[in-house]
Coordinates of C-alpha atoms in Angstrom, one line a residue:
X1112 CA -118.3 14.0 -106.8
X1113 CA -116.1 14.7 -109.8
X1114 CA -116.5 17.0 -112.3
X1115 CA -115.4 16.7 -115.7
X1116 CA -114.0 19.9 -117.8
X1117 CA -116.5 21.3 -120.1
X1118 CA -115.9 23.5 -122.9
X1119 CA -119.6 25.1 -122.4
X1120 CA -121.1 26.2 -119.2
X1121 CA -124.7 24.6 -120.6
X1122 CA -124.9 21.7 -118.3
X1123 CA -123.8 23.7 -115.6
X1124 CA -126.5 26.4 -116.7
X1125 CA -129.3 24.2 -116.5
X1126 CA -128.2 22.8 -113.0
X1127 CA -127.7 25.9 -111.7
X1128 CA -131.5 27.5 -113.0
X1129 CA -133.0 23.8 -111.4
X1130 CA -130.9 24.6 -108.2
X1131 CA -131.9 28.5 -108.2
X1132 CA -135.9 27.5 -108.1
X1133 CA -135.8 25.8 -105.6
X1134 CA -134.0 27.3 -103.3
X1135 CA -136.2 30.5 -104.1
X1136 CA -139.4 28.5 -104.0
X1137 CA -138.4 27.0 -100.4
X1138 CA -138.0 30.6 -99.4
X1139 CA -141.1 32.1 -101.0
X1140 CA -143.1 29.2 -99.3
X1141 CA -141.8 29.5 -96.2
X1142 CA -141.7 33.7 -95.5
X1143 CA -144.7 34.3 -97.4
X1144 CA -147.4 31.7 -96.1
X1145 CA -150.5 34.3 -97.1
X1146 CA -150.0 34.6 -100.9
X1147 CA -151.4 31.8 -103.1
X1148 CA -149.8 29.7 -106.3
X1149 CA -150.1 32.1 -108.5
X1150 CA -148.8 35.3 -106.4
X1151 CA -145.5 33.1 -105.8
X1152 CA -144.4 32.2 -108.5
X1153 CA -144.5 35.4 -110.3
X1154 CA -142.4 36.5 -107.5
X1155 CA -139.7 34.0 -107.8
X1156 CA -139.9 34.5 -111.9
X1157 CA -139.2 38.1 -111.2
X1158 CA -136.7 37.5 -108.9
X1159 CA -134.5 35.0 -111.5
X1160 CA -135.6 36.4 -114.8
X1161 CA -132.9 38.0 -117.2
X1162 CA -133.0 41.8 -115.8
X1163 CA -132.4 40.4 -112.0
X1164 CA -129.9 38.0 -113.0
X1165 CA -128.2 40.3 -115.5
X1166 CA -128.1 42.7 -113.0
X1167 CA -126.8 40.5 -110.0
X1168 CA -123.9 39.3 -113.0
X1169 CA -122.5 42.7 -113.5
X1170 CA -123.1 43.7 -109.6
X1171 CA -120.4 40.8 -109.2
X1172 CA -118.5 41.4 -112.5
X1173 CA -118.7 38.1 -113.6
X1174 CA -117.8 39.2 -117.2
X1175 CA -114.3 39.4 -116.2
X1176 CA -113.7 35.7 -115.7
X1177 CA -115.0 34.6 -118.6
X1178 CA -113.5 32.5 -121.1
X1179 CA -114.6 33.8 -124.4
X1180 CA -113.7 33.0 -127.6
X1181 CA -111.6 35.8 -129.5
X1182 CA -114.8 36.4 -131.4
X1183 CA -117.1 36.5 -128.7
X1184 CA -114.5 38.6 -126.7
X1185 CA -114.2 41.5 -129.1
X1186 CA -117.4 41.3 -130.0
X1187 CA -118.7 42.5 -126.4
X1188 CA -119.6 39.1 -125.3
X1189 CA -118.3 39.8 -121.5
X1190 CA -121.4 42.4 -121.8
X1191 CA -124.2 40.8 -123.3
X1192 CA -127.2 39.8 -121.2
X1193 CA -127.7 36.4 -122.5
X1194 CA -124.1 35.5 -121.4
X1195 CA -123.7 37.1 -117.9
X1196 CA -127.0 35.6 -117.5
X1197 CA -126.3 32.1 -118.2
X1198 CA -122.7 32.5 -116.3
X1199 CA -124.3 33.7 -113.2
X1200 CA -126.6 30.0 -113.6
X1201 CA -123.7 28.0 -114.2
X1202 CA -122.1 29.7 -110.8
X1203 CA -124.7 28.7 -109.0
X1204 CA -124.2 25.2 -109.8
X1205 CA -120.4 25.5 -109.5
X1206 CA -121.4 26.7 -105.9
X1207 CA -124.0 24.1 -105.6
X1208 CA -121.0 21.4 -106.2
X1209 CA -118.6 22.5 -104.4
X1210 CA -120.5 23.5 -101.4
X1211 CA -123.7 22.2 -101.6
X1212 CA -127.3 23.6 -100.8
X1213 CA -126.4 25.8 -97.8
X1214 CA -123.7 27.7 -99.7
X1215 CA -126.0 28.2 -102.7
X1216 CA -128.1 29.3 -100.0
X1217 CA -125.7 31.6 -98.5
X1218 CA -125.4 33.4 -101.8
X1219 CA -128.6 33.6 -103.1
X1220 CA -130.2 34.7 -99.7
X1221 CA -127.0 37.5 -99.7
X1222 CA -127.7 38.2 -103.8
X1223 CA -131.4 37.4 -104.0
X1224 CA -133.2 37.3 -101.8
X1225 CA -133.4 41.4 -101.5
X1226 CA -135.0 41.4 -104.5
X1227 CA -137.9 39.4 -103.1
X1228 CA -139.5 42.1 -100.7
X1229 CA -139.7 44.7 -103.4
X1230 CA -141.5 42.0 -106.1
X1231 CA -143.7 41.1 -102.9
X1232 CA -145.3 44.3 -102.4
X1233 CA -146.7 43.9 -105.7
X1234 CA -146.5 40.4 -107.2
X1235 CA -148.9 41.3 -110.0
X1236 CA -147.3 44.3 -111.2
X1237 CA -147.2 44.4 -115.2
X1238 CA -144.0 43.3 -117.2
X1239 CA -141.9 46.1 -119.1
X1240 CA -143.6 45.1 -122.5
X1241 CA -147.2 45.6 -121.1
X1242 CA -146.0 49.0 -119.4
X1243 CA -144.6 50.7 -122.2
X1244 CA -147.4 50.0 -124.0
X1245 CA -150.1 51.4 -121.7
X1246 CA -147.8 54.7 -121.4
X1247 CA -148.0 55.2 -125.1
X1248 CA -151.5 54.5 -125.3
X1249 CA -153.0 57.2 -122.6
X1250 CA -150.5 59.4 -125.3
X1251 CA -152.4 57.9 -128.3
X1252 CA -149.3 56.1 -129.8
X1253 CA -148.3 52.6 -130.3
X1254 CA -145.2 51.3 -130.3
X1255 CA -144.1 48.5 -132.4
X1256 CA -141.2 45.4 -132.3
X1257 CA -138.8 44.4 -134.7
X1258 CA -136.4 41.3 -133.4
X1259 CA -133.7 39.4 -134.8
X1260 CA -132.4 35.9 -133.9
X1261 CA -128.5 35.0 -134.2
X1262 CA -126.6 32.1 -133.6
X1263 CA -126.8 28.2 -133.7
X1264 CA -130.0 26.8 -133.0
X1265 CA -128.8 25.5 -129.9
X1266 CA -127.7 28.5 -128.3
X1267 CA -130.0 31.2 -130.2
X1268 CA -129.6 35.0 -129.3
X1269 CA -132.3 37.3 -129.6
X1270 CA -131.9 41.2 -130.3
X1271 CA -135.1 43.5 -130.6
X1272 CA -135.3 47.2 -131.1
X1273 CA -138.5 48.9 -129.9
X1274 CA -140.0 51.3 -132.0
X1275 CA -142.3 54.5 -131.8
X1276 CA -142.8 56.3 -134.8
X1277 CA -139.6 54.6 -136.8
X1278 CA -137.6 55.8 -134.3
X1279 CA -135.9 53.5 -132.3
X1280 CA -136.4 54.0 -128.3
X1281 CA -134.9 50.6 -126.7
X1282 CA -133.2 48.4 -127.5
X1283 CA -132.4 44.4 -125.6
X1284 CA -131.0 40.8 -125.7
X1285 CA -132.3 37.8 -124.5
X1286 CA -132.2 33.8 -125.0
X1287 CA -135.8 34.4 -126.2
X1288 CA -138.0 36.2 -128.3
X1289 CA -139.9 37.0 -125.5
X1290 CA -136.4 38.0 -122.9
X1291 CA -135.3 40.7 -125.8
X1292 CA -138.3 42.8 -126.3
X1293 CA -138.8 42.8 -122.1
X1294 CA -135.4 43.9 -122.1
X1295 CA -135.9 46.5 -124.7
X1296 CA -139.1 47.7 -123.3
X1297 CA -137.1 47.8 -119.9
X1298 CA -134.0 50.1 -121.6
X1299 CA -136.9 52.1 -122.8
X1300 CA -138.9 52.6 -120.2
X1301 CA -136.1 53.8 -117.7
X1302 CA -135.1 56.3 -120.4
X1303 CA -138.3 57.8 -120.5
X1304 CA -138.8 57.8 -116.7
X1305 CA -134.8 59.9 -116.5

């Protein structure tokens, strides 16, 4: 198969999230024949969501072989969570097509798949968002979410801050509304529980 030079990773991206599923959802249904639908597939959306691949990105330094823009570069990009995340899809792909399934297998099974046992012990456990805000309830405080959106429509950042009482406790990034406040519930959380 050839493959064409790209000045975006994007197509690569969404090849590489396709390929990741599966090969996690083939695993899941295969090592874990007791749990139902529902129990699976939070598993696997735990295992692939921002944090994990975020996380996995900067285990591997994949922000130093980026090619960034001068911008994007100075900027921090080679840090931010939306990037490393979608580089670590487009790797995936770029493994998929040069090695096929059992080398995207290799890596994910050596990367991933780790991840797994923890997030199977308790597939229903509560997202960041939800925990932080059952922490400050039993307190008798409520914290609030202020996010931002930056970038062409087509490639959108988010940035939210968490607040309690005006005072900012987390902050995060994410491709979504919805990835940025879990990522700044996360940073928050993990400060409060130092």
């Amino acid at each position: 198969m050839k493959i064409q030079l790209q000045k975006t990773n994007q197509r690569y991206e969404f090849i590489g999230d396709t390929i990741l599923d599966f090969d996690l959802s083939i695993f899941l249904f295969n090592n874990y024949p007791n749990l139902d639908e529902g129990s699976l597939t939070k598993i696997r959306s735990g295992a692939v969501d921002q944090n994990a691949l975020v996380e996995l990105g900067k285990k591997i330094q994949i922000g130093d072989y980026l090619l960034l823009s001068k911008a994007e570069d100075s900027t921090g990009g080679r840090d931010k969570s939306s990037i490393i995340e979608d580089a670590v899809e487009a790797l995936i792909a770029a493994i998929y097509f040069d090695g096929g399934l059992k080398e995207v297998n290799n890596f994910v099974s050596k990367y991933i798949y780790p991840l797994i046992e923890n997030l199977s012990k308790n597939p229903g456990e509560k997202d960041y968002k939800t925990r932080l805000q059952e922490y400050f309830a039993k307190k008798g405080k409520k914290v609030n979410y202020e996010t931002l959106s930056k970038g062409p429509d087509h490639n959108k950042e988010f940035e939210a801050s968490v607040f309690l009482e005006n005072k900012v406790i987390g902050k995060g990034t994410g491709k979504s509304k919805k990835n940025a406040e879990q990522m700044a519930a996360k940073n928050a959380f993990s400060d409060i529980k130092e």
